[in-house]
Amino acid sequence: MNIGEIARRAGVSRSTVSYALSGKRPVSVSTRKRIQDVIDELGYRPNATARALKEGRTRTIGLVIPPAGNRLTHMQLDFVGSVVEAAARLDLDVLLSPSGGDHDRSFERLVSESRVDGVILMEIRLQDARVGTLHRAGLPFVGIGHTDDDWQMCWIDIDYAGLIRHSVHHLADLGHRTVALVSRSPELVSAGYGPARRAQEGFTAAVRERGMEGIEAMCGDDARSGQECVEGLLRDHAGLTAITTINEAALPGVQRALADAGLAVPYDFSVTGVAARPWAEDFRPPLTAADVPAQEMGEQAVSLLIERIAAPETPPRHILLAPSISLRSSTGAARADRGARAAAQG
């Protein structure tokens, strides 16, 4: 039972219930009695963590997102939505703050002006100055992602290295000998974006272990970039028969490039990777992929942050998720004559 249900039964707003419980703002005697009657009827008891949050300065948490000028991917939007929903269930507000480029002042204000009781940080680099800023400010925070030197920070992340490694092994088992990793944008990769660098590590290890030819390609987070990237790969590497990717936003363009080249998936060409389920299921045919549990990750990030706010001296927790790879229809046995056909068409 939560505050939302109490508010619904008492016929008042969630904030009114919160004010009645915390005493931070006056509530009429009749309204307070109506709320208390519902609480008594339901046997509601706020837990210690919820009480600790209600005694905080703002009852607001910050969510640091990529710059607003960049279109968020479906996975990023899922993270945002799940954080907002999880916070709402605890009667907490969420303040979105873009970070990066010309938006660093927004992050600085979030930290320095006591606007929030804690922060969830997205899109983390291997060396991320924002992590140091939060440590120095003493502001509780949780990362969706983690730095290289992560022992002091609390985080939840996806095992991109392991999942891409497994994807390449899957392709190798199907007979593919030349594969490409379609990564994220050059700007993100050069900035040390964690998922891209770790995917690169897993890819390099797997192609070495299986004696394959591996090609790495950076790609912007949009369909046009995906199309141009795959067109270039097909043009420059006639023997290429498969792609693995962590760039879900590029997938529609990947699909168009293969179709324009006359390559049927998976008969002529295989595609796999790590992606949120909606992107995987919208691919044609549906994408064999490790489905990122964005909803679960957002909810767990909020829970971790609540723990940090309520008990900041506890050791930081690290959660590394390795979702299973869903075998759909986009991977198949390698065509021995693919390279020859591509060369002939060229």
Tab-separated table of C-alpha atoms in Angstrom, residues 44-56 90 306-307 309-311:
chain	number	residue	atom	x	y	z
A	44	TYR	CA	-0.431	1.637	6.405
A	45	ARG	CA	2.917	2.225	8.118
A	46	PRO	CA	5.608	4.249	6.332
A	47	ASN	CA	8.906	2.400	6.452
A	48	ALA	CA	12.091	3.828	7.895
A	49	THR	CA	13.519	4.696	4.495
A	50	ALA	CA	10.405	6.589	3.442
A	51	ARG	CA	10.455	8.505	6.738
A	52	ALA	CA	14.103	9.381	6.202
A	53	LEU	CA	13.273	10.767	2.771
A	54	LYS	CA	10.371	12.820	4.091
A	55	GLU	CA	12.768	14.416	6.570
A	56	GLY	CA	15.124	15.450	3.757
A	90	LEU	CA	7.468	7.163	-3.055
A	306	ILE	CA	17.040	5.924	-1.364
A	307	GLU	CA	19.450	3.686	0.534
A	309	ILE	CA	20.095	9.091	1.259
A	310	ALA	CA	18.824	7.187	4.289
A	311	ALA	CA	22.182	5.625	5.226
